[in-house]
Coordinates of C-alpha atoms and ligand atoms in Angstrom, one line a residue:
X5 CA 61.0 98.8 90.6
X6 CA 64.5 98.4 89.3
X7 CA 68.1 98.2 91.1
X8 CA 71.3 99.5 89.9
X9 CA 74.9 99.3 91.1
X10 CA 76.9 102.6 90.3
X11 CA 80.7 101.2 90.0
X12 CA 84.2 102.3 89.2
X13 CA 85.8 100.6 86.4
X14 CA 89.2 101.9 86.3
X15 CA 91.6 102.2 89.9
X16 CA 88.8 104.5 91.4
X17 CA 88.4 108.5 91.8
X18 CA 86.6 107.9 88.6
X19 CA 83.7 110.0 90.2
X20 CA 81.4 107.6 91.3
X21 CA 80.1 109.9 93.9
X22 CA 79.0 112.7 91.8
X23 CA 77.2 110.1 89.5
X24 CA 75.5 108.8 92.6
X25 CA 74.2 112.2 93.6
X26 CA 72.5 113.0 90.3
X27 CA 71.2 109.6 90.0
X28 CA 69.6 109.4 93.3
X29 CA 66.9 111.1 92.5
X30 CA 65.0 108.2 91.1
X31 CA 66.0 105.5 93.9
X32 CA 64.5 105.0 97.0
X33 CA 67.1 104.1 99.4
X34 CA 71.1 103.9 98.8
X35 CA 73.7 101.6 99.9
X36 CA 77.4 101.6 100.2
X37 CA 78.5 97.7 100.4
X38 CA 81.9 97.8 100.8
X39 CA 85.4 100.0 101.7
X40 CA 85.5 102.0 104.4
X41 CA 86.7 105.6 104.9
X42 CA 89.5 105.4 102.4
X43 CA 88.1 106.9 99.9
X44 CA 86.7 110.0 98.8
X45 CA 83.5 110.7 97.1
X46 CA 83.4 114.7 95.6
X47 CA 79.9 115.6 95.6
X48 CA 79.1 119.3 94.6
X49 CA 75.5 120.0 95.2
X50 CA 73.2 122.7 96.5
X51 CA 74.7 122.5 100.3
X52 CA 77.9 122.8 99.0
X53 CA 81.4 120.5 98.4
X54 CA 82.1 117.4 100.0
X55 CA 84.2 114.7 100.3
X56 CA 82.7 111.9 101.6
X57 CA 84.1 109.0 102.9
X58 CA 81.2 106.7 105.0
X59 CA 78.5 108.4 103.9
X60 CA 76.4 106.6 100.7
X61 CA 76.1 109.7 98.5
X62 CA 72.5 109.4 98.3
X63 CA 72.2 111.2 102.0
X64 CA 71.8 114.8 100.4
X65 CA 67.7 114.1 99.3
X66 CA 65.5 114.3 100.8
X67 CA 62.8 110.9 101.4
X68 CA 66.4 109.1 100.2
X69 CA 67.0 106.6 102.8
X70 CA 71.0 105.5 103.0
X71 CA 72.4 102.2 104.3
X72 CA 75.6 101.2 105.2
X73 CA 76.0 98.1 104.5
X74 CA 77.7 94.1 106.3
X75 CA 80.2 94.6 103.7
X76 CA 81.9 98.4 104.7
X77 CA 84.2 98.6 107.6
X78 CA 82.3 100.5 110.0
X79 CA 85.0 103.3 110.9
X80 CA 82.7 105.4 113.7
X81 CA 85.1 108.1 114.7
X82 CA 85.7 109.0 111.1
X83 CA 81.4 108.4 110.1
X84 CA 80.5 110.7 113.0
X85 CA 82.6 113.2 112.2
X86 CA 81.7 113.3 108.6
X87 CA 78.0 112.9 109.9
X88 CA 78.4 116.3 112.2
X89 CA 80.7 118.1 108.6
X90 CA 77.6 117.4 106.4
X91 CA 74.6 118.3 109.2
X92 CA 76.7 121.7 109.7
X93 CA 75.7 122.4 106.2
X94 CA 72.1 121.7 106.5
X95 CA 72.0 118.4 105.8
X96 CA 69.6 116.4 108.3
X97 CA 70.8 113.2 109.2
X98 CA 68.8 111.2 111.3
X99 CA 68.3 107.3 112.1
X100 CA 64.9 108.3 109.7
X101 CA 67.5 108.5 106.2
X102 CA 70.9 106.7 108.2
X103 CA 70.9 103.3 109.0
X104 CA 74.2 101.2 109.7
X105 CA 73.8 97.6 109.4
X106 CA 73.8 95.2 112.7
X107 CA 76.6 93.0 110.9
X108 CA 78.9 95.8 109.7
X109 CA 81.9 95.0 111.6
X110 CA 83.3 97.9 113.5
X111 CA 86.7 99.0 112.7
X112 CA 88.7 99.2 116.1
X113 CA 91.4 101.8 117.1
X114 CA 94.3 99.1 116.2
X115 CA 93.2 98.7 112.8
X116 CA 94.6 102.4 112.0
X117 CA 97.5 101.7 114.4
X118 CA 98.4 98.5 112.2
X119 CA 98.1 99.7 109.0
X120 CA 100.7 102.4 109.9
X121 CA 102.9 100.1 111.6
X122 CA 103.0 97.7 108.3
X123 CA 103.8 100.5 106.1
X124 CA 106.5 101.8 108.3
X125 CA 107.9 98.3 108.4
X126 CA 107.6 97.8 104.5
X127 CA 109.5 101.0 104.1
X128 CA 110.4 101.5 100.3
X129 CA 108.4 98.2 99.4
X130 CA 104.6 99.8 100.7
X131 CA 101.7 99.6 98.8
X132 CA 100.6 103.3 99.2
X133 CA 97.8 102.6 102.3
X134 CA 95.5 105.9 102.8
X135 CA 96.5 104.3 106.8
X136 CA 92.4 104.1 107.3
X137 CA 92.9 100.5 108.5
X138 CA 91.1 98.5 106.2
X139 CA 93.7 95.7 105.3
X140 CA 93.9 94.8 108.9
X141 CA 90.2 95.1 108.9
X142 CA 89.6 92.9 106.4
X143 CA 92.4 90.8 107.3
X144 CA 90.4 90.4 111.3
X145 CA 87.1 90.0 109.8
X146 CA 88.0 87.3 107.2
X147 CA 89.5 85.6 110.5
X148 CA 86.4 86.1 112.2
X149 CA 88.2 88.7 114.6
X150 CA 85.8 91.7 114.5
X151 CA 83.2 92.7 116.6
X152 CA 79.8 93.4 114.7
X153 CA 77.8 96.4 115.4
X154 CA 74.9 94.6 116.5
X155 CA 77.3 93.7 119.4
X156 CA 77.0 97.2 120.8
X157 CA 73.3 96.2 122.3
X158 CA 75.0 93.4 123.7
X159 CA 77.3 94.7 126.3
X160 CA 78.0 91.7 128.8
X161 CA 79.0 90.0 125.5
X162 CA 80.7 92.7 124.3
X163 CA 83.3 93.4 126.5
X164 CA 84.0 89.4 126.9
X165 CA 84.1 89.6 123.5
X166 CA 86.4 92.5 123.5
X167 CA 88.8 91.7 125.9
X168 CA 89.5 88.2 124.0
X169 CA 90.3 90.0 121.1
X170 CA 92.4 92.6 122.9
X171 CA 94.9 89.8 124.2
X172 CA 95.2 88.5 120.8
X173 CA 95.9 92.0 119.5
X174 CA 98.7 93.0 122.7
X175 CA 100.4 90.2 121.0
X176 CA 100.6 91.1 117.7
X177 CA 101.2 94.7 118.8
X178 CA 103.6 93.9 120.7
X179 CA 105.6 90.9 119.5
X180 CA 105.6 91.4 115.9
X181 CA 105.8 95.2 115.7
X182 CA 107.0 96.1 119.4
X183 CA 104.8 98.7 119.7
X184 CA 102.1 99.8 122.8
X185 CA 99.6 97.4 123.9
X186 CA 95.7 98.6 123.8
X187 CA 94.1 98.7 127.2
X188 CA 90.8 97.5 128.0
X189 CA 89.9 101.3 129.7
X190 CA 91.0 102.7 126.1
X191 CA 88.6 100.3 124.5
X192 CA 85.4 101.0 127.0
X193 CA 86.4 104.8 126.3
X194 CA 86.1 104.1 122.0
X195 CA 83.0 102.3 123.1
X196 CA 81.4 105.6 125.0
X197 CA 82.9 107.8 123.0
X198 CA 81.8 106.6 119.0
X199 CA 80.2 103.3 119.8
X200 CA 77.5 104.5 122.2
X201 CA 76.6 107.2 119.6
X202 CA 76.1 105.0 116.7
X203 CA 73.8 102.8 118.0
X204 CA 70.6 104.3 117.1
X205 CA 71.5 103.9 113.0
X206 CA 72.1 100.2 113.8
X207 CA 69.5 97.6 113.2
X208 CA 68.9 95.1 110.8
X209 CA 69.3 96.4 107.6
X210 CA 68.8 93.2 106.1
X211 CA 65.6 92.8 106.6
X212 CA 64.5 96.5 106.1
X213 CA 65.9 96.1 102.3
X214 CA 64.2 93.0 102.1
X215 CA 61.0 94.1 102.9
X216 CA 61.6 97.4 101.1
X217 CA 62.2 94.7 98.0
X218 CA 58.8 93.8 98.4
X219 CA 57.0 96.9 98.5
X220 CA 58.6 97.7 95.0
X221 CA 61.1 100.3 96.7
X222 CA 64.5 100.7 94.1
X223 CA 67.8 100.8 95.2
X224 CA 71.0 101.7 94.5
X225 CA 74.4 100.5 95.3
X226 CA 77.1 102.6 95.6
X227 CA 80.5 100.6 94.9
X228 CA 83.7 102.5 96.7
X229 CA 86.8 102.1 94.4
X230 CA 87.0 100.9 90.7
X231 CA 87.2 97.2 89.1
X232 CA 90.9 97.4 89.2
X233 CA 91.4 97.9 92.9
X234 CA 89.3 95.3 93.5
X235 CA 90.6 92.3 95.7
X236 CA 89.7 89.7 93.9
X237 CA 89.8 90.8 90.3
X238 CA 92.3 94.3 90.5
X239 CA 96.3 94.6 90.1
X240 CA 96.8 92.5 93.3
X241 CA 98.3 93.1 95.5
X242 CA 98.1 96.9 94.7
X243 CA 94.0 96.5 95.5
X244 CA 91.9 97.6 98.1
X245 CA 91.3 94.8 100.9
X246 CA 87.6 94.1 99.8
X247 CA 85.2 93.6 96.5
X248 CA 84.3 96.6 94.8
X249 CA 82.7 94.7 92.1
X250 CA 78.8 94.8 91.1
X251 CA 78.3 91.5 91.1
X252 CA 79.4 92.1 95.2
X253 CA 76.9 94.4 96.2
X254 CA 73.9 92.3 96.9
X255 CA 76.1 90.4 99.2
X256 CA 78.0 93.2 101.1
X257 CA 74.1 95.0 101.1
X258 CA 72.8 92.1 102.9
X259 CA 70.4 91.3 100.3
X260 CA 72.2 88.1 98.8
X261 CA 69.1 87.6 96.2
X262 CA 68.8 91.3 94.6
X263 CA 68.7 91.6 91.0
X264 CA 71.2 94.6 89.5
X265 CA 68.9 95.6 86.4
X266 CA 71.1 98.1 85.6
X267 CA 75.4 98.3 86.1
X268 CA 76.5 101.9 85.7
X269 CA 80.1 101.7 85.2
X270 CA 82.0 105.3 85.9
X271 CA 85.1 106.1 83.5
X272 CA 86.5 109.3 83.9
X273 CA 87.9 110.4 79.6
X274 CA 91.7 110.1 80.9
X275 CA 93.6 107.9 83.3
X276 CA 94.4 108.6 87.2
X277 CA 95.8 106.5 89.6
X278 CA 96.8 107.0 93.6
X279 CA 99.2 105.4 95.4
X280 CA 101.7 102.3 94.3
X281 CA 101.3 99.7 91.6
X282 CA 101.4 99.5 88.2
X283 CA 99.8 102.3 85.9
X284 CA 100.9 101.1 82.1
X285 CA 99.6 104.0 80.4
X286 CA 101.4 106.7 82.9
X287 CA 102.2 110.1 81.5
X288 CA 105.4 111.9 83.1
X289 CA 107.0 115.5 83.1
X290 CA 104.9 118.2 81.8
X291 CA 102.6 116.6 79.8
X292 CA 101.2 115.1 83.2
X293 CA 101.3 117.9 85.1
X294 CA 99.2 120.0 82.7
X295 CA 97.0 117.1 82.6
X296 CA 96.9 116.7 86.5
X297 CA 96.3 120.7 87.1
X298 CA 93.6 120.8 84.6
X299 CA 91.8 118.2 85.7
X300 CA 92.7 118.9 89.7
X301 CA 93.8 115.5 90.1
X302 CA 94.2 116.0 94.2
X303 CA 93.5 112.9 95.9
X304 CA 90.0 113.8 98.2
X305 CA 91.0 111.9 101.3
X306 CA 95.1 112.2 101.1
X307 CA 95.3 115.4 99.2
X308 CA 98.1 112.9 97.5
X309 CA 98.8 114.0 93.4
X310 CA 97.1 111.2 91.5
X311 CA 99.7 109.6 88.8
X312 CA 97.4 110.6 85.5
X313 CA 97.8 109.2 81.6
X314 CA 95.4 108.9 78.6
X315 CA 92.8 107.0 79.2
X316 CA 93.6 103.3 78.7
X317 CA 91.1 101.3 76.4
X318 CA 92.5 98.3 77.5
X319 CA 92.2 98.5 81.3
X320 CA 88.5 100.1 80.5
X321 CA 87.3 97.4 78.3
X322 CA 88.8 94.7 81.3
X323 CA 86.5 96.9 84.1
X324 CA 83.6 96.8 81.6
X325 CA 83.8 93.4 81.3
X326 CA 84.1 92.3 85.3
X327 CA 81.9 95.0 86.4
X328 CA 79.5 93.2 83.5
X329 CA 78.3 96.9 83.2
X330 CA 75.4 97.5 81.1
X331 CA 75.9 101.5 80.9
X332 CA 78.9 104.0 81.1
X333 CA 78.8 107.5 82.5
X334 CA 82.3 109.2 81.3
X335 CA 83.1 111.9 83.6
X336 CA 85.7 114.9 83.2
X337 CA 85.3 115.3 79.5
X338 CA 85.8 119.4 79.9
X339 CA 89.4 118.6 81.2
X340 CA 90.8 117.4 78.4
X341 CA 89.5 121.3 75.9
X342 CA 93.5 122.6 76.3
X343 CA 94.6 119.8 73.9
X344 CA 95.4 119.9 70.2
X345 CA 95.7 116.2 69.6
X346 CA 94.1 113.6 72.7
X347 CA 96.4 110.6 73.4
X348 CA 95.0 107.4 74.0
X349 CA 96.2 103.9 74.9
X350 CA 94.9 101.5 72.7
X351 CA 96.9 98.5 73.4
X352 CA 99.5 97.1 75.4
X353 CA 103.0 95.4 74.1
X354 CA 103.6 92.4 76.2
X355 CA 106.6 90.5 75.3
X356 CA 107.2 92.7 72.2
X357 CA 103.8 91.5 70.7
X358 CA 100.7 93.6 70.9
X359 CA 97.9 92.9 73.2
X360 CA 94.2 93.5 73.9
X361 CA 93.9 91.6 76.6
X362 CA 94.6 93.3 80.0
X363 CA 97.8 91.0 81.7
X364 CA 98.1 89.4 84.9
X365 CA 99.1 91.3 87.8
X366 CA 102.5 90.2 87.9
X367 CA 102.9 90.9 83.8
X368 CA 101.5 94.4 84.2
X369 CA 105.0 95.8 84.9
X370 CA 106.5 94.8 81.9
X371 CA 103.9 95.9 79.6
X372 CA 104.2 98.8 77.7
X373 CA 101.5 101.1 76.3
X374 CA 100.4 101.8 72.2
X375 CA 99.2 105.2 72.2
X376 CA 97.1 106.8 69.2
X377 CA 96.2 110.3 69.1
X378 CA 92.6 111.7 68.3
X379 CA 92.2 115.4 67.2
X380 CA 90.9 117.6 70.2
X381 CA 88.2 120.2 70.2
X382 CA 90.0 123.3 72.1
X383 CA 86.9 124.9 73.4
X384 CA 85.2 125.2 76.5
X385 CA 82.7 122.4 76.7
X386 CA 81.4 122.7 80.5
X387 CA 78.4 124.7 79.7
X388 CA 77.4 122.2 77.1
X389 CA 73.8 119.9 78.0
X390 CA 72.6 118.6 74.8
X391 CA 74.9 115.7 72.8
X392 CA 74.2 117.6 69.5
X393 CA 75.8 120.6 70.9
X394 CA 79.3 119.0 72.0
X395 CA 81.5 120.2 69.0
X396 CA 82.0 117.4 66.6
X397 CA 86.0 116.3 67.7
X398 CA 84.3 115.5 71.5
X399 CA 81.6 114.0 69.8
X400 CA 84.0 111.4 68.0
X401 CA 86.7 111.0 70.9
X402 CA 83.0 109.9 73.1
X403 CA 82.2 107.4 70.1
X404 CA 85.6 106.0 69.9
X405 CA 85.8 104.8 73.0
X406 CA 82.8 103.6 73.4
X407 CA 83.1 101.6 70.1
X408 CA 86.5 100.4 71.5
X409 CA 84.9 99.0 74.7
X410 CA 82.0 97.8 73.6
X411 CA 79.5 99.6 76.3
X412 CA 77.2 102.5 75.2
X413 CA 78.5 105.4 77.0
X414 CA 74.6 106.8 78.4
X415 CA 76.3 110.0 80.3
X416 CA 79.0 112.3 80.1
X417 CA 80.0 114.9 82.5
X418 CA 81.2 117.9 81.6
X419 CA 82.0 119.6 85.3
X420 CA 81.4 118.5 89.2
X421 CA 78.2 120.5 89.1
X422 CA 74.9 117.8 89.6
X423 CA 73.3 119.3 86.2
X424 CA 77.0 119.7 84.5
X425 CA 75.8 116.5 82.6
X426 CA 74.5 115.4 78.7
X427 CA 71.9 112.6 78.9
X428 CA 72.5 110.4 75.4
Ligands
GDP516 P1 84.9 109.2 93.2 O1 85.6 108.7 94.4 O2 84.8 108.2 92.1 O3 83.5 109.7 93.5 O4 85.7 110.4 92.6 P2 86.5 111.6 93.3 O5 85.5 112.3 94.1 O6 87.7 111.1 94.1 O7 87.1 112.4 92.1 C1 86.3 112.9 91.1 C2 86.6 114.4 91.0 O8 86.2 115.0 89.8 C3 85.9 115.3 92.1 O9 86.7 116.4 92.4 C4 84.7 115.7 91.3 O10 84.1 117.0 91.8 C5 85.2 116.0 89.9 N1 84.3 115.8 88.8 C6 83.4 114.8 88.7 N2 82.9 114.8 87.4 C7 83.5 115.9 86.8 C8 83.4 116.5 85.5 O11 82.6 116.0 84.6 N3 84.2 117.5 85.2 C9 85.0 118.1 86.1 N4 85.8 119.1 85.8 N5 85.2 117.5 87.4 C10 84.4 116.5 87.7

């Protein structure tokens, strides 16, 4: 029996989700422990593409059973319709491989309605929401203004419960933003129309991974979102509203004691970035957009272009570090064949002085980046599957960074494809 936590360490898209499919084959049971249905995980697999947003990636094998864990913001409008997109392909999805833990909190029609209002209101200032609601999720549940799943068996409590929080809401709604007021008849309808039908995934998932624990069952934890987007440790306040760290998962899984044996930390072999913030090692102009069309760099849930640069040593060897990763799987290695030389951001300048160290969030806009180049390999690598057939440039770029970030680099990916992969 041995856990692992499959994380982002860069600002996410890294493709965590692809990882996650391949690796699932020797794991028990998967759990998502955090985020909600802003993000997208691109899994290509014998049933076809998807995106997937809810779903922990592990749902596509068989005897695989998936958990959604305390930690995600339970959006069930958007699960059950990415439940009904991934049974259409022949996917079975049944409370037998879904559960949804009791103490998820549920993600409420306002939450969306918020998140658009406080964009709107930020105007040019906004931090580049994907408008799924999970600030004003988080915000709620860290003010102990959420209802829980588990609440759905309840329903006497629940719509007391409900009704208190609507008044609360009307005000906010109304006073701060002047917008509609929620209705208690809209709320029992959200409740017939998504709640009622995720109630037989609920129960308490807690205790089913702990006695799973115990009978030597292995799991792994699916972060959503990359080191630097997390809340606590990311480019604040351009981070996601919840901890997409490893050393988060046991909690947000609702197993507070498991033991990660193993931290796979996902770096994809260039840079990409969606939405605001700082990006230090940004590319611009045609370089970019060669690197962005190569490489598809679409974002799966917005369809927004992700910024894209070299890939940033610096900001990689800060995500190794917090995820405390113990492996690295570098993905998208076949997107960088078209170049003659391979740029690559060793440093920062900070102040005019060079820097190693990856800066405060506030400090981030002033640094600069140090880019070296490496010599590229201008062949068509996607087909490759053994490490001592990559041609000998790929080979060094692979070795380079992982020498510069100090983590052995175990996979790399060379197309979306679940066996487009070399084992090291
Ligand atoms: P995630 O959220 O971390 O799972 O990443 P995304 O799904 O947002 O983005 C990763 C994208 O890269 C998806 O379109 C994947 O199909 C694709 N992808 C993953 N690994 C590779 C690879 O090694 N080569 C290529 N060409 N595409 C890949």
């Amino acid at each position: 029996m041995s856990n692992c936590a499959i994380v982002g360490i860069n600002w996410g898209d890294e493709g965590k989700g692809r990882m996650v499919d391949l690796l699932t084959e020797n794991y028990d049971i998967v759990v998502r422990y955090q985020g909600g249905g802003n993000a997208g995980h691109t899994v290509v697999n014998e049933f076809g593409k998807f995106a997937l947003h809810l779903l922990p990636s592990g749902i596509f094998r068989k005897g695989v059973v998936n958990v959604l864990g305390n930690g995600v913001a339970l959006d069930a409008q958007n699960l059950l319709e990415e439940i009904k997109t991934v049974t259409d392909k022949g996917v079975s999805i049944s409370p037998d491989n879904l559960m949804i833990s009791d103490r998820a909190s549920l993600l409420l029609p306002w939450h969306r309605d918020l998140d658009s209002l406080e964009e709107a209101r930020l105007a040019d200032k906004k931090y580049g929401s994907t408008k799924q609601g999970i600030a004003p999720f988080y915000s709620d549940k860290y003010q102990k203004k959420t209802v829980l799943a588990g609440e759905l068996f309840y329903k006497t409590e629940l719509m007391k419960h409900l009704a208190d929080l609507c008044e609360w809401k009307n005000l906010i709604l109304t006073r701060v933003y002047g917008a509609q007021p929620v209705t208690m008849d809209e709320l029992i309808a959200w409740v017939e129309d998504y709640g009622e039908k995720i109630k037989p995934y609920i129960c308490d998932t807690s205790k089913y991974l702990h006695n799973a624990q115990k009978d030597g069952k292995s799991i792994l934890f699916e972060a959503q979102l990359g080191a630097l987007r997390d809340l606590d440790f990311g480019i604040y306040p351009y981070t996601t509203s919840s901890n997409a760290i490893a050393s988060y998962a046991p909690v947000g899984s609702g197993l507070p004691g498991a033991r990660i044996d193993e931290v796979i930390g996902v770096v994809k072999a260039y840079s990409t970035c969606v939405g605001e913030g700082p990006f230090t090692c940004e590319m611009f102009g045609e370089e970019a957009d060669a690197l962005r069309e190569a490489g598809f760099e679409y974002g799966a849930k917005t369809g927004r272009p992700r910024r894209v640069g070299p890939i940033d040593i610096v900001a990689t060897r800060y995500g190794v570090r917090m995820q405390a990763a113990t492996d690295i799987a570098l993905t998208k290695l076949d997107v960088l064949s078209y170049l003659e030389k391979i740029p690559v951001c060793t440093h920062y300048l900070l102040d005019g002085k060079q820097t190693d160290d990856f800066p405060f969030p506030a400090a981030l806009d002033s640094a600069k980046p140090v880019i070296e180049y490496l010599d590229g390999w201008n062949c068509d690598i996607s087909g490759v599957r053994r490490w001592e057939d990559l041609p000998k440039a790929a080979q060094k770029y692979v070795e380079f960074i992982e020498k510069e970030i100090g983590c052995p680099i175990t996979y790399v990916s060379v197309g979306p494809e679940r066996e487009a992969y070399i084992k090291r």
